C-alpha cells in the first residue's frame, strides 16, 4: 500500500518549508538545466518538433527527479506528461532560434550567464562545506520534532478508485463514446464484481487498465475535478454513471475509503528526516558564512553607498 499523502498544518514545524526551498532552489530545475541543441541527431524520440526532439533518456531523467509515488501518478497522467513534452519542445525551438542569432554572446546575456555560474559554484561549494553528520537526526530528535507538530500532522481522507476511461478525440465521436460509456456503466452497475475485467478490456488508459482500472489510494484533490463529485456520492463497491471530463468519459468504482487521521511517526519518518537534515544544513551553511565575515576586517563606505542609492 502506498504511503498516504500528508497535509501539514500552518503551526507545524517549519523545517518542511526549508526542505522544499532547497529542492526548488534557483538553478535546480532539471528542465532549465539542460543545454539547447541546435541540431538533433537522428534516433529514437518521444516527440519531435522540427530539428528538436524529446528523447526517452530526457523523459526518464525528468521522472527520476520526482518521488516514487508522484512518479507513478505522473506515468498514469498522460495529459500532464504531454503538456511537459510540448513545453519542452517549444523551449528548445526558442533556444535554437536564439543560438542561431548569437544571443548568448550579447553583453547583457553574458553578464547574466556569469552571475548564474557564480551562483552555481557558490551553492555547490557551500553545500560541500556544510555536510550534515550521517547520524543526524537521532531517534530522540525525530520524536521531539514529531511531538512538536503532532496536532498538525494530518492525512486527508483517501479514496481507492477504479475507472474505465474512454477518450474523446473530437466532437464528431462524442455521442458514440457517450453511448459506449453508458452501456459499460450499466454492465458494471449490474455486476460490480466484473468491473476489473471490463476495465481491462475497454479502458483506454492502458496503465490502469492492466490493473483492473485501479488508480491507487489517493486524496480527493488528486482526482480529476469532474470525478471528485461522483466519488463523494458513491458508497464503497458502487459504480457511477459516466462522468465527462475534458479528456473523455470515466466510469468510476469506489473500491476503498479511509477517513482523515493523524499520521504516525513511521509514516512521516523519511519526510521528517529529510526536513530536519535540510534545516541543519542551512544552519551549518549560515555559520560558515558568518565565519567568513569574521576572518577579516569588514568595512562599508557609507558615502559611496549613499551615492549609488541616490541619496
PDB file of C-alpha atoms in Angstrom:
ATOM      1  CA  UNK A   1       0.000   0.000   0.000  1.00  0.00           C
ATOM      2  CA  UNK A   2       1.286   3.448  -0.824  1.00  0.00           C
ATOM      3  CA  UNK A   3       2.062   5.837   1.992  1.00  0.00           C
ATOM      4  CA  UNK A   4      -0.793   8.315   2.394  1.00  0.00           C
ATOM      5  CA  UNK A   5      -0.319  11.926   1.472  1.00  0.00           C
ATOM      6  CA  UNK A   6       0.264  14.169   4.473  1.00  0.00           C
ATOM      7  CA  UNK A   7      -1.189  17.632   4.911  1.00  0.00           C
ATOM      8  CA  UNK A   8       0.912  19.824   7.195  1.00  0.00           C
ATOM      9  CA  UNK A   9      -0.902  22.443   9.243  1.00  0.00           C
ATOM     10  CA  UNK A  10       0.367  26.021   9.445  1.00  0.00           C
ATOM     11  CA  UNK A  11       1.518  25.528  13.020  1.00  0.00           C
ATOM     12  CA  UNK A  12       3.724  22.517  12.203  1.00  0.00           C
ATOM     13  CA  UNK A  13       7.490  22.768  12.245  1.00  0.00           C
ATOM     14  CA  UNK A  14       8.879  24.981   9.505  1.00  0.00           C
ATOM     15  CA  UNK A  15      11.601  22.525   8.593  1.00  0.00           C
ATOM     16  CA  UNK A  16       9.482  21.117   5.783  1.00  0.00           C
ATOM     17  CA  UNK A  17       9.355  24.533   4.172  1.00  0.00           C
ATOM     18  CA  UNK A  18      13.145  24.695   4.332  1.00  0.00           C
ATOM     19  CA  UNK A  19      13.432  21.283   2.690  1.00  0.00           C
ATOM     20  CA  UNK A  20      11.154  22.269  -0.157  1.00  0.00           C
ATOM     21  CA  UNK A  21      13.095  25.500  -0.630  1.00  0.00           C
ATOM     22  CA  UNK A  22      16.335  23.541  -1.000  1.00  0.00           C
ATOM     23  CA  UNK A  23      14.829  21.229  -3.582  1.00  0.00           C
ATOM     24  CA  UNK A  24      13.334  24.087  -5.597  1.00  0.00           C
ATOM     25  CA  UNK A  25      16.243  26.500  -5.246  1.00  0.00           C
ATOM     26  CA  UNK A  26      17.140  28.514  -8.384  1.00  0.00           C
ATOM     27  CA  UNK A  27      19.178  26.519 -10.837  1.00  0.00           C
ATOM     28  CA  UNK A  28      17.909  23.138  -9.673  1.00  0.00           C
ATOM     29  CA  UNK A  29      15.228  22.877 -12.372  1.00  0.00           C
ATOM     30  CA  UNK A  30      16.065  19.686 -14.322  1.00  0.00           C
ATOM     31  CA  UNK A  31      14.462  21.124 -17.437  1.00  0.00           C
ATOM     32  CA  UNK A  32      16.103  24.548 -17.296  1.00  0.00           C
ATOM     33  CA  UNK A  33      19.477  22.992 -16.597  1.00  0.00           C
ATOM     34  CA  UNK A  34      19.584  21.156 -19.909  1.00  0.00           C
ATOM     35  CA  UNK A  35      21.534  22.671 -22.775  1.00  0.00           C
ATOM     36  CA  UNK A  36      19.899  23.736 -26.048  1.00  0.00           C
ATOM     37  CA  UNK A  37      20.619  21.701 -29.159  1.00  0.00           C
ATOM     38  CA  UNK A  38      20.643  23.494 -32.494  1.00  0.00           C
ATOM     39  CA  UNK A  39      20.705  20.248 -34.474  1.00  0.00           C
ATOM     40  CA  UNK A  40      19.300  16.996 -33.130  1.00  0.00           C
ATOM     41  CA  UNK A  41      20.876  13.700 -34.142  1.00  0.00           C
ATOM     42  CA  UNK A  42      18.654  11.010 -35.579  1.00  0.00           C
ATOM     43  CA  UNK A  43      17.498   8.434 -33.069  1.00  0.00           C
ATOM     44  CA  UNK A  44      14.519   7.317 -31.021  1.00  0.00           C
ATOM     45  CA  UNK A  45      12.386  10.156 -29.740  1.00  0.00           C
ATOM     46  CA  UNK A  46       9.239  10.543 -27.677  1.00  0.00           C
ATOM     47  CA  UNK A  47       8.311  13.660 -29.679  1.00  0.00           C
ATOM     48  CA  UNK A  48       9.806  15.886 -32.375  1.00  0.00           C
ATOM     49  CA  UNK A  49       9.380  19.488 -33.455  1.00  0.00           C
ATOM     50  CA  UNK A  50      11.491  20.469 -36.449  1.00  0.00           C
ATOM     51  CA  UNK A  51      15.136  19.865 -35.526  1.00  0.00           C
ATOM     52  CA  UNK A  52      14.276  19.354 -31.871  1.00  0.00           C
ATOM     53  CA  UNK A  53      13.216  16.259 -30.016  1.00  0.00           C
ATOM     54  CA  UNK A  54      12.482  14.935 -26.534  1.00  0.00           C
ATOM     55  CA  UNK A  55      14.411  11.707 -26.097  1.00  0.00           C
ATOM     56  CA  UNK A  56      13.458   8.728 -23.930  1.00  0.00           C
ATOM     57  CA  UNK A  57      16.525   9.450 -21.765  1.00  0.00           C
ATOM     58  CA  UNK A  58      15.383  13.038 -21.212  1.00  0.00           C
ATOM     59  CA  UNK A  59      11.915  11.922 -20.155  1.00  0.00           C
ATOM     60  CA  UNK A  60      13.404   9.268 -17.842  1.00  0.00           C
ATOM     61  CA  UNK A  61      15.622  11.974 -16.303  1.00  0.00           C
ATOM     62  CA  UNK A  62      12.521  14.064 -15.571  1.00  0.00           C
ATOM     63  CA  UNK A  63      10.744  11.120 -13.928  1.00  0.00           C
ATOM     64  CA  UNK A  64      13.847  10.387 -11.834  1.00  0.00           C
ATOM     65  CA  UNK A  65      13.642  13.839 -10.202  1.00  0.00           C
ATOM     66  CA  UNK A  66      10.256  13.225  -8.529  1.00  0.00           C
ATOM     67  CA  UNK A  67       9.309  10.948  -5.602  1.00  0.00           C
ATOM     68  CA  UNK A  68       8.330   7.379  -6.427  1.00  0.00           C
ATOM     69  CA  UNK A  69       4.653   7.877  -5.583  1.00  0.00           C
ATOM     70  CA  UNK A  70       4.433  11.025  -7.692  1.00  0.00           C
ATOM     71  CA  UNK A  71       6.290   9.247 -10.479  1.00  0.00           C
ATOM     72  CA  UNK A  72       3.659   6.508 -10.535  1.00  0.00           C
ATOM     73  CA  UNK A  73       0.854   9.052 -10.680  1.00  0.00           C
ATOM     74  CA  UNK A  74       2.624  11.032 -13.395  1.00  0.00           C
ATOM     75  CA  UNK A  75       3.068   7.936 -15.533  1.00  0.00           C
ATOM     76  CA  UNK A  76      -0.694   7.483 -15.441  1.00  0.00           C
ATOM     77  CA  UNK A  77      -1.386  11.143 -16.244  1.00  0.00           C
ATOM     78  CA  UNK A  78      -0.891  11.411 -19.995  1.00  0.00           C
ATOM     79  CA  UNK A  79      -2.218  14.975 -20.119  1.00  0.00           C
ATOM     80  CA  UNK A  80       0.458  16.227 -17.698  1.00  0.00           C
ATOM     81  CA  UNK A  81       3.244  14.354 -19.493  1.00  0.00           C
ATOM     82  CA  UNK A  82       2.188  15.617 -22.896  1.00  0.00           C
ATOM     83  CA  UNK A  83       1.962  19.209 -21.602  1.00  0.00           C
ATOM     84  CA  UNK A  84       5.550  18.916 -20.350  1.00  0.00           C
ATOM     85  CA  UNK A  85       6.690  17.467 -23.695  1.00  0.00           C
ATOM     86  CA  UNK A  86       5.042  20.279 -25.674  1.00  0.00           C
ATOM     87  CA  UNK A  87       6.505  22.932 -23.387  1.00  0.00           C
ATOM     88  CA  UNK A  88       9.976  21.382 -23.575  1.00  0.00           C
ATOM     89  CA  UNK A  89       9.881  21.256 -27.381  1.00  0.00           C
ATOM     90  CA  UNK A  90       8.783  24.909 -27.526  1.00  0.00           C
ATOM     91  CA  UNK A  91      11.676  25.867 -25.201  1.00  0.00           C
ATOM     92  CA  UNK A  92      14.161  24.015 -27.411  1.00  0.00           C
ATOM     93  CA  UNK A  93      12.815  25.668 -30.559  1.00  0.00           C
ATOM     94  CA  UNK A  94      13.173  29.125 -28.992  1.00  0.00           C
ATOM     95  CA  UNK A  95      16.713  28.301 -27.827  1.00  0.00           C
ATOM     96  CA  UNK A  96      17.590  27.124 -31.333  1.00  0.00           C
ATOM     97  CA  UNK A  97      16.469  30.473 -32.763  1.00  0.00           C
ATOM     98  CA  UNK A  98      18.398  32.385 -30.095  1.00  0.00           C
ATOM     99  CA  UNK A  99      21.516  30.307 -30.704  1.00  0.00           C
ATOM    100  CA  UNK A 100      21.338  30.978 -34.457  1.00  0.00           C
ATOM    101  CA  UNK A 101      21.314  34.711 -33.719  1.00  0.00           C
ATOM    102  CA  UNK A 102      24.296  34.528 -31.337  1.00  0.00           C
ATOM    103  CA  UNK A 103      22.129  35.557 -28.412  1.00  0.00           C
ATOM    104  CA  UNK A 104      24.484  34.028 -25.835  1.00  0.00           C
ATOM    105  CA  UNK A 105      27.201  36.492 -26.916  1.00  0.00           C
ATOM    106  CA  UNK A 106      25.114  39.579 -26.140  1.00  0.00           C
ATOM    107  CA  UNK A 107      26.788  41.547 -23.283  1.00  0.00           C
ATOM    108  CA  UNK A 108      23.684  41.540 -21.067  1.00  0.00           C
ATOM    109  CA  UNK A 109      23.139  37.795 -21.564  1.00  0.00           C
ATOM    110  CA  UNK A 110      26.840  37.074 -20.946  1.00  0.00           C
ATOM    111  CA  UNK A 111      26.655  39.017 -17.656  1.00  0.00           C
ATOM    112  CA  UNK A 112      23.647  37.001 -16.544  1.00  0.00           C
ATOM    113  CA  UNK A 113      25.405  33.775 -17.538  1.00  0.00           C
ATOM    114  CA  UNK A 114      28.463  34.717 -15.450  1.00  0.00           C
ATOM    115  CA  UNK A 115      26.222  35.604 -12.498  1.00  0.00           C
ATOM    116  CA  UNK A 116      24.381  32.285 -12.837  1.00  0.00           C
ATOM    117  CA  UNK A 117      27.675  30.388 -12.976  1.00  0.00           C
ATOM    118  CA  UNK A 118      28.880  32.159  -9.832  1.00  0.00           C
ATOM    119  CA  UNK A 119      25.708  31.192  -8.027  1.00  0.00           C
ATOM    120  CA  UNK A 120      26.019  27.553  -9.109  1.00  0.00           C
ATOM    121  CA  UNK A 121      29.620  27.406  -7.892  1.00  0.00           C
ATOM    122  CA  UNK A 122      28.697  29.219  -4.661  1.00  0.00           C
ATOM    123  CA  UNK A 123      25.800  26.894  -3.842  1.00  0.00           C
ATOM    124  CA  UNK A 124      27.713  23.745  -4.743  1.00  0.00           C
ATOM    125  CA  UNK A 125      30.793  24.704  -2.708  1.00  0.00           C
ATOM    126  CA  UNK A 126      28.732  25.891   0.258  1.00  0.00           C
ATOM    127  CA  UNK A 127      26.850  22.600   0.197  1.00  0.00           C
ATOM    128  CA  UNK A 128      30.178  20.727   0.251  1.00  0.00           C
ATOM    129  CA  UNK A 129      31.332  22.527   3.413  1.00  0.00           C
ATOM    130  CA  UNK A 130      28.010  22.235   5.246  1.00  0.00           C
ATOM    131  CA  UNK A 131      27.508  18.475   5.258  1.00  0.00           C
ATOM    132  CA  UNK A 132      25.231  17.133   7.977  1.00  0.00           C
ATOM    133  CA  UNK A 133      26.558  14.228  10.101  1.00  0.00           C
ATOM    134  CA  UNK A 134      25.192  10.896   8.869  1.00  0.00           C
ATOM    135  CA  UNK A 135      23.714  10.046  12.281  1.00  0.00           C
ATOM    136  CA  UNK A 136      21.563  13.207  12.383  1.00  0.00           C
ATOM    137  CA  UNK A 137      18.776  13.279  13.393  1.00  0.00           C
ATOM    138  CA  UNK A 138      18.760  10.752  16.189  1.00  0.00           C
ATOM    139  CA  UNK A 139      15.657   8.792  17.129  1.00  0.00           C
ATOM    140  CA  UNK A 140      15.097  11.157  20.068  1.00  0.00           C
ATOM    141  CA  UNK A 141      15.387  14.236  17.840  1.00  0.00           C
ATOM    142  CA  UNK A 142      12.922  12.756  15.369  1.00  0.00           C
ATOM    143  CA  UNK A 143      10.471  12.002  18.154  1.00  0.00           C
ATOM    144  CA  UNK A 144      10.837  15.519  19.528  1.00  0.00           C
ATOM    145  CA  UNK A 145      10.135  17.105  16.119  1.00  0.00           C
ATOM    146  CA  UNK A 146       7.139  14.826  15.592  1.00  0.00           C
ATOM    147  CA  UNK A 147       5.688  15.622  19.025  1.00  0.00           C
ATOM    148  CA  UNK A 148       6.170  19.369  18.469  1.00  0.00           C
ATOM    149  CA  UNK A 149       3.810  19.327  15.493  1.00  0.00           C
ATOM    150  CA  UNK A 150       1.762  16.222  16.235  1.00  0.00           C
ATOM    151  CA  UNK A 151      -1.578  18.013  16.255  1.00  0.00           C
ATOM    152  CA  UNK A 152      -0.944  19.236  12.730  1.00  0.00           C
ATOM    153  CA  UNK A 153       0.334  16.078  11.009  1.00  0.00           C
ATOM    154  CA  UNK A 154      -2.807  15.132   9.145  1.00  0.00           C
ATOM    155  CA  UNK A 155      -3.532  12.679   6.344  1.00  0.00           C
ATOM    156  CA  UNK A 156      -6.643  13.603   4.348  1.00  0.00           C
ATOM    157  CA  UNK A 157      -9.393  11.145   3.583  1.00  0.00           C
ATOM    158  CA  UNK A 158      -8.114   8.677   0.986  1.00  0.00           C
ATOM    159  CA  UNK A 159     -10.030   7.018  -1.839  1.00  0.00           C
ATOM    160  CA  UNK A 160      -9.115   3.974  -3.921  1.00  0.00           C
ATOM    161  CA  UNK A 161     -10.859   4.452  -7.239  1.00  0.00           C
ATOM    162  CA  UNK A 162     -11.022   2.209 -10.290  1.00  0.00           C
ATOM    163  CA  UNK A 163     -12.030   3.580 -13.664  1.00  0.00           C
ATOM    164  CA  UNK A 164     -12.966   2.677 -17.197  1.00  0.00           C
ATOM    165  CA  UNK A 165     -11.764   5.581 -19.319  1.00  0.00           C
ATOM    166  CA  UNK A 166     -12.954   6.264 -22.862  1.00  0.00           C
ATOM    167  CA  UNK A 167     -11.222   9.124 -24.648  1.00  0.00           C
ATOM    168  CA  UNK A 168     -12.958  11.577 -26.968  1.00  0.00           C
ATOM    169  CA  UNK A 169     -10.765  12.525 -29.922  1.00  0.00           C
ATOM    170  CA  UNK A 170     -13.133  15.190 -31.300  1.00  0.00           C
ATOM    171  CA  UNK A 171     -16.762  16.329 -31.158  1.00  0.00           C
ATOM    172  CA  UNK A 172     -17.676  14.064 -34.058  1.00  0.00           C
ATOM    173  CA  UNK A 173     -17.486  10.905 -31.959  1.00  0.00           C
ATOM    174  CA  UNK A 174     -18.687  12.441 -28.679  1.00  0.00           C
ATOM    175  CA  UNK A 175     -22.120  10.841 -28.738  1.00  0.00           C
ATOM    176  CA  UNK A 176     -20.770   7.465 -29.859  1.00  0.00           C
ATOM    177  CA  UNK A 177     -18.338   7.402 -26.942  1.00  0.00           C
ATOM    178  CA  UNK A 178     -21.054   8.615 -24.547  1.00  0.00           C
ATOM    179  CA  UNK A 179     -23.332   5.713 -25.552  1.00  0.00           C
ATOM    180  CA  UNK A 180     -20.493   3.223 -25.059  1.00  0.00           C
ATOM    181  CA  UNK A 181     -19.766   4.695 -21.613  1.00  0.00           C
ATOM    182  CA  UNK A 182     -23.455   4.391 -20.656  1.00  0.00           C
ATOM    183  CA  UNK A 183     -23.524   0.740 -21.740  1.00  0.00           C
ATOM    184  CA  UNK A 184     -20.370  -0.087 -19.790  1.00  0.00           C
ATOM    185  CA  UNK A 185     -21.683   1.765 -16.742  1.00  0.00           C
ATOM    186  CA  UNK A 186     -24.908  -0.272 -16.783  1.00  0.00           C
ATOM    187  CA  UNK A 187     -22.972  -3.538 -17.140  1.00  0.00           C
ATOM    188  CA  UNK A 188     -20.678  -2.641 -14.236  1.00  0.00           C
ATOM    189  CA  UNK A 189     -23.574  -1.473 -12.036  1.00  0.00           C
ATOM    190  CA  UNK A 190     -25.415  -4.725 -12.561  1.00  0.00           C
ATOM    191  CA  UNK A 191     -22.290  -6.784 -11.836  1.00  0.00           C
ATOM    192  CA  UNK A 192     -19.724  -4.692  -9.889  1.00  0.00           C
ATOM    193  CA  UNK A 193     -17.557  -7.791  -9.432  1.00  0.00           C
ATOM    194  CA  UNK A 194     -16.887  -7.724 -13.205  1.00  0.00           C
ATOM    195  CA  UNK A 195     -15.569  -4.145 -13.158  1.00  0.00           C
ATOM    196  CA  UNK A 196     -11.890  -5.131 -13.313  1.00  0.00           C
ATOM    197  CA  UNK A 197     -12.462  -7.357 -16.334  1.00  0.00           C
ATOM    198  CA  UNK A 198     -14.424  -4.614 -18.109  1.00  0.00           C
ATOM    199  CA  UNK A 199     -11.701  -2.070 -17.361  1.00  0.00           C
ATOM    200  CA  UNK A 200      -9.017  -4.421 -18.634  1.00  0.00           C
ATOM    201  CA  UNK A 201     -10.938  -4.947 -21.855  1.00  0.00           C
ATOM    202  CA  UNK A 202     -12.338  -1.498 -22.628  1.00  0.00           C
ATOM    203  CA  UNK A 203     -10.462   1.229 -20.718  1.00  0.00           C
ATOM    204  CA  UNK A 204      -8.214   3.345 -22.944  1.00  0.00           C
ATOM    205  CA  UNK A 205      -5.973   4.300 -20.013  1.00  0.00           C
ATOM    206  CA  UNK A 206      -3.809   1.232 -20.509  1.00  0.00           C
ATOM    207  CA  UNK A 207      -1.652   1.898 -17.435  1.00  0.00           C
ATOM    208  CA  UNK A 208      -4.604   1.491 -15.067  1.00  0.00           C
ATOM    209  CA  UNK A 209      -6.475  -0.944 -17.321  1.00  0.00           C
ATOM    210  CA  UNK A 210      -3.778  -3.554 -16.744  1.00  0.00           C
ATOM    211  CA  UNK A 211      -4.563  -3.247 -13.025  1.00  0.00           C
ATOM    212  CA  UNK A 212      -8.298  -3.690 -13.487  1.00  0.00           C
ATOM    213  CA  UNK A 213      -8.770   0.088 -13.636  1.00  0.00           C
ATOM    214  CA  UNK A 214      -7.201   0.686 -10.204  1.00  0.00           C
ATOM    215  CA  UNK A 215      -5.771   4.212  -9.904  1.00  0.00           C
ATOM    216  CA  UNK A 216      -4.392   3.723  -6.398  1.00  0.00           C
ATOM    217  CA  UNK A 217      -5.140   5.172  -2.988  1.00  0.00           C
ATOM    218  CA  UNK A 218      -5.096   8.968  -3.145  1.00  0.00           C
ATOM    219  CA  UNK A 219      -6.689  12.105  -1.656  1.00  0.00           C
ATOM    220  CA  UNK A 220      -9.718  13.589  -3.340  1.00  0.00           C
ATOM    221  CA  UNK A 221      -7.756  16.637  -4.513  1.00  0.00           C
ATOM    222  CA  UNK A 222      -5.614  14.477  -6.804  1.00  0.00           C
ATOM    223  CA  UNK A 223      -8.591  13.227  -8.778  1.00  0.00           C
ATOM    224  CA  UNK A 224      -9.861  14.891 -11.955  1.00  0.00           C
ATOM    225  CA  UNK A 225     -12.249  17.680 -10.782  1.00  0.00           C
ATOM    226  CA  UNK A 226     -15.272  16.208 -12.573  1.00  0.00           C
ATOM    227  CA  UNK A 227     -14.592  12.823 -10.972  1.00  0.00           C
ATOM    228  CA  UNK A 228     -14.409  14.154  -7.408  1.00  0.00           C
ATOM    229  CA  UNK A 229     -18.125  14.842  -7.142  1.00  0.00           C
ATOM    230  CA  UNK A 230     -19.007  11.371  -8.391  1.00  0.00           C
ATOM    231  CA  UNK A 231     -16.606   9.722  -5.931  1.00  0.00           C
ATOM    232  CA  UNK A 232     -18.024  11.561  -2.906  1.00  0.00           C
ATOM    233  CA  UNK A 233     -21.528  10.342  -3.804  1.00  0.00           C
ATOM    234  CA  UNK A 234     -20.537   6.680  -4.097  1.00  0.00           C
ATOM    235  CA  UNK A 235     -20.569   4.022  -1.422  1.00  0.00           C
ATOM    236  CA  UNK A 236     -17.677   1.574  -1.343  1.00  0.00           C
ATOM    237  CA  UNK A 237     -18.258  -1.070  -4.016  1.00  0.00           C
ATOM    238  CA  UNK A 238     -20.665   1.079  -6.037  1.00  0.00           C
ATOM    239  CA  UNK A 239     -20.231   2.131  -9.694  1.00  0.00           C
ATOM    240  CA  UNK A 240     -21.073   5.586 -11.067  1.00  0.00           C
ATOM    241  CA  UNK A 241     -22.886   6.728 -14.151  1.00  0.00           C
ATOM    242  CA  UNK A 242     -20.484   8.043 -16.834  1.00  0.00           C
ATOM    243  CA  UNK A 243     -18.643  11.199 -15.810  1.00  0.00           C
ATOM    244  CA  UNK A 244     -17.462  13.524 -18.588  1.00  0.00           C
ATOM    245  CA  UNK A 245     -14.143  15.372 -18.302  1.00  0.00           C
ATOM    246  CA  UNK A 246     -12.157  17.389 -20.835  1.00  0.00           C
ATOM    247  CA  UNK A 247     -10.408  14.199 -21.970  1.00  0.00           C
ATOM    248  CA  UNK A 248     -13.385  11.875 -22.281  1.00  0.00           C
ATOM    249  CA  UNK A 249     -15.705   9.732 -20.158  1.00  0.00           C
ATOM    250  CA  UNK A 250     -14.949   7.967 -16.870  1.00  0.00           C
ATOM    251  CA  UNK A 251     -16.949   5.119 -15.333  1.00  0.00           C
ATOM    252  CA  UNK A 252     -15.922   5.054 -11.675  1.00  0.00           C
ATOM    253  CA  UNK A 253     -15.968   2.382  -8.981  1.00  0.00           C
ATOM    254  CA  UNK A 254     -15.069   3.269  -5.383  1.00  0.00           C
ATOM    255  CA  UNK A 255     -13.213   0.243  -4.001  1.00  0.00           C
ATOM    256  CA  UNK A 256     -11.881   1.625  -0.691  1.00  0.00           C
ATOM    257  CA  UNK A 257     -12.166   4.702   1.509  1.00  0.00           C
ATOM    258  CA  UNK A 258     -10.046   5.699   4.510  1.00  0.00           C
ATOM    259  CA  UNK A 259     -11.051   8.569   6.840  1.00  0.00           C
ATOM    260  CA  UNK A 260      -8.781  11.510   7.633  1.00  0.00           C
ATOM    261  CA  UNK A 261      -6.493  10.879  10.608  1.00  0.00           C
ATOM    262  CA  UNK A 262      -3.242  11.922  12.252  1.00  0.00           C
ATOM    263  CA  UNK A 263      -0.174  10.489  10.516  1.00  0.00           C
ATOM    264  CA  UNK A 264       2.139   8.283  12.563  1.00  0.00           C
ATOM    265  CA  UNK A 265       5.840   8.882  13.084  1.00  0.00           C
ATOM    266  CA  UNK A 266       6.640   5.847  10.934  1.00  0.00           C
ATOM    267  CA  UNK A 267       4.687   7.357   8.039  1.00  0.00           C
ATOM    268  CA  UNK A 268       6.478  10.683   8.449  1.00  0.00           C
ATOM    269  CA  UNK A 269       9.932   9.307   9.274  1.00  0.00           C
ATOM    270  CA  UNK A 270      11.548   9.776   5.850  1.00  0.00           C
ATOM    271  CA  UNK A 271       9.894  13.118   5.188  1.00  0.00           C
ATOM    272  CA  UNK A 272      10.721  14.482   8.622  1.00  0.00           C
ATOM    273  CA  UNK A 273      14.304  13.189   8.493  1.00  0.00           C
ATOM    274  CA  UNK A 274      14.919  14.972   5.197  1.00  0.00           C
ATOM    275  CA  UNK A 275      13.381  18.173   6.530  1.00  0.00           C
ATOM    276  CA  UNK A 276      15.458  18.141   9.719  1.00  0.00           C
ATOM    277  CA  UNK A 277      18.643  17.434   7.768  1.00  0.00           C
ATOM    278  CA  UNK A 278      17.848  20.288   5.383  1.00  0.00           C
ATOM    279  CA  UNK A 279      17.286  22.630   8.312  1.00  0.00           C
ATOM    280  CA  UNK A 280      20.568  21.573   9.937  1.00  0.00           C
ATOM    281  CA  UNK A 281      22.452  22.059   6.647  1.00  0.00           C
ATOM    282  CA  UNK A 282      21.035  25.585   6.415  1.00  0.00           C
ATOM    283  CA  UNK A 283      22.268  26.287   9.945  1.00  0.00           C
ATOM    284  CA  UNK A 284      25.756  24.928   9.209  1.00  0.00           C
ATOM    285  CA  UNK A 285      25.943  26.909   5.963  1.00  0.00           C
ATOM    286  CA  UNK A 286      24.897  30.127   7.722  1.00  0.00           C
ATOM    287  CA  UNK A 287      27.502  29.560  10.425  1.00  0.00           C
ATOM    288  CA  UNK A 288      30.145  29.083   7.714  1.00  0.00           C
ATOM    289  CA  UNK A 289      29.141  32.360   6.038  1.00  0.00           C
ATOM    290  CA  UNK A 290      29.183  34.182   9.373  1.00  0.00           C
ATOM    291  CA  UNK A 291      32.655  32.763   9.991  1.00  0.00           C
ATOM    292  CA  UNK A 292      33.886  34.134   6.652  1.00  0.00           C
ATOM    293  CA  UNK A 293      32.799  37.622   7.718  1.00  0.00           C
ATOM    294  CA  UNK A 294      34.814  37.277  10.913  1.00  0.00           C
ATOM    295  CA  UNK A 295      38.090  36.271   9.229  1.00  0.00           C
ATOM    296  CA  UNK A 296      38.957  39.810   8.075  1.00  0.00           C
ATOM    297  CA  UNK A 297      38.101  43.417   8.826  1.00  0.00           C
ATOM    298  CA  UNK A 298      34.787  44.370   7.225  1.00  0.00           C
ATOM    299  CA  UNK A 299      34.238  47.949   6.150  1.00  0.00           C
ATOM    300  CA  UNK A 300      31.337  49.593   4.321  1.00  0.00           C
ATOM    301  CA  UNK A 301      31.803  53.028   2.761  1.00  0.00           C
ATOM    302  CA  UNK A 302      28.590  54.806   3.691  1.00  0.00           C
ATOM    303  CA  UNK A 303      29.272  57.780   1.420  1.00  0.00           C
ATOM    304  CA  UNK A 304      29.763  55.591  -1.640  1.00  0.00           C
ATOM    305  CA  UNK A 305      26.714  53.551  -0.730  1.00  0.00           C
ATOM    306  CA  UNK A 306      24.568  56.680  -0.434  1.00  0.00           C
ATOM    307  CA  UNK A 307      25.902  57.932  -3.779  1.00  0.00           C
ATOM    308  CA  UNK A 308      24.852  54.723  -5.526  1.00  0.00           C
ATOM    309  CA  UNK A 309      21.473  54.755  -3.817  1.00  0.00           C
ATOM    310  CA  UNK A 310      20.889  58.346  -4.953  1.00  0.00           C
ATOM    311  CA  UNK A 311      20.926  59.992  -1.563  1.00  0.00           C
TER     312      UNK A 311
END
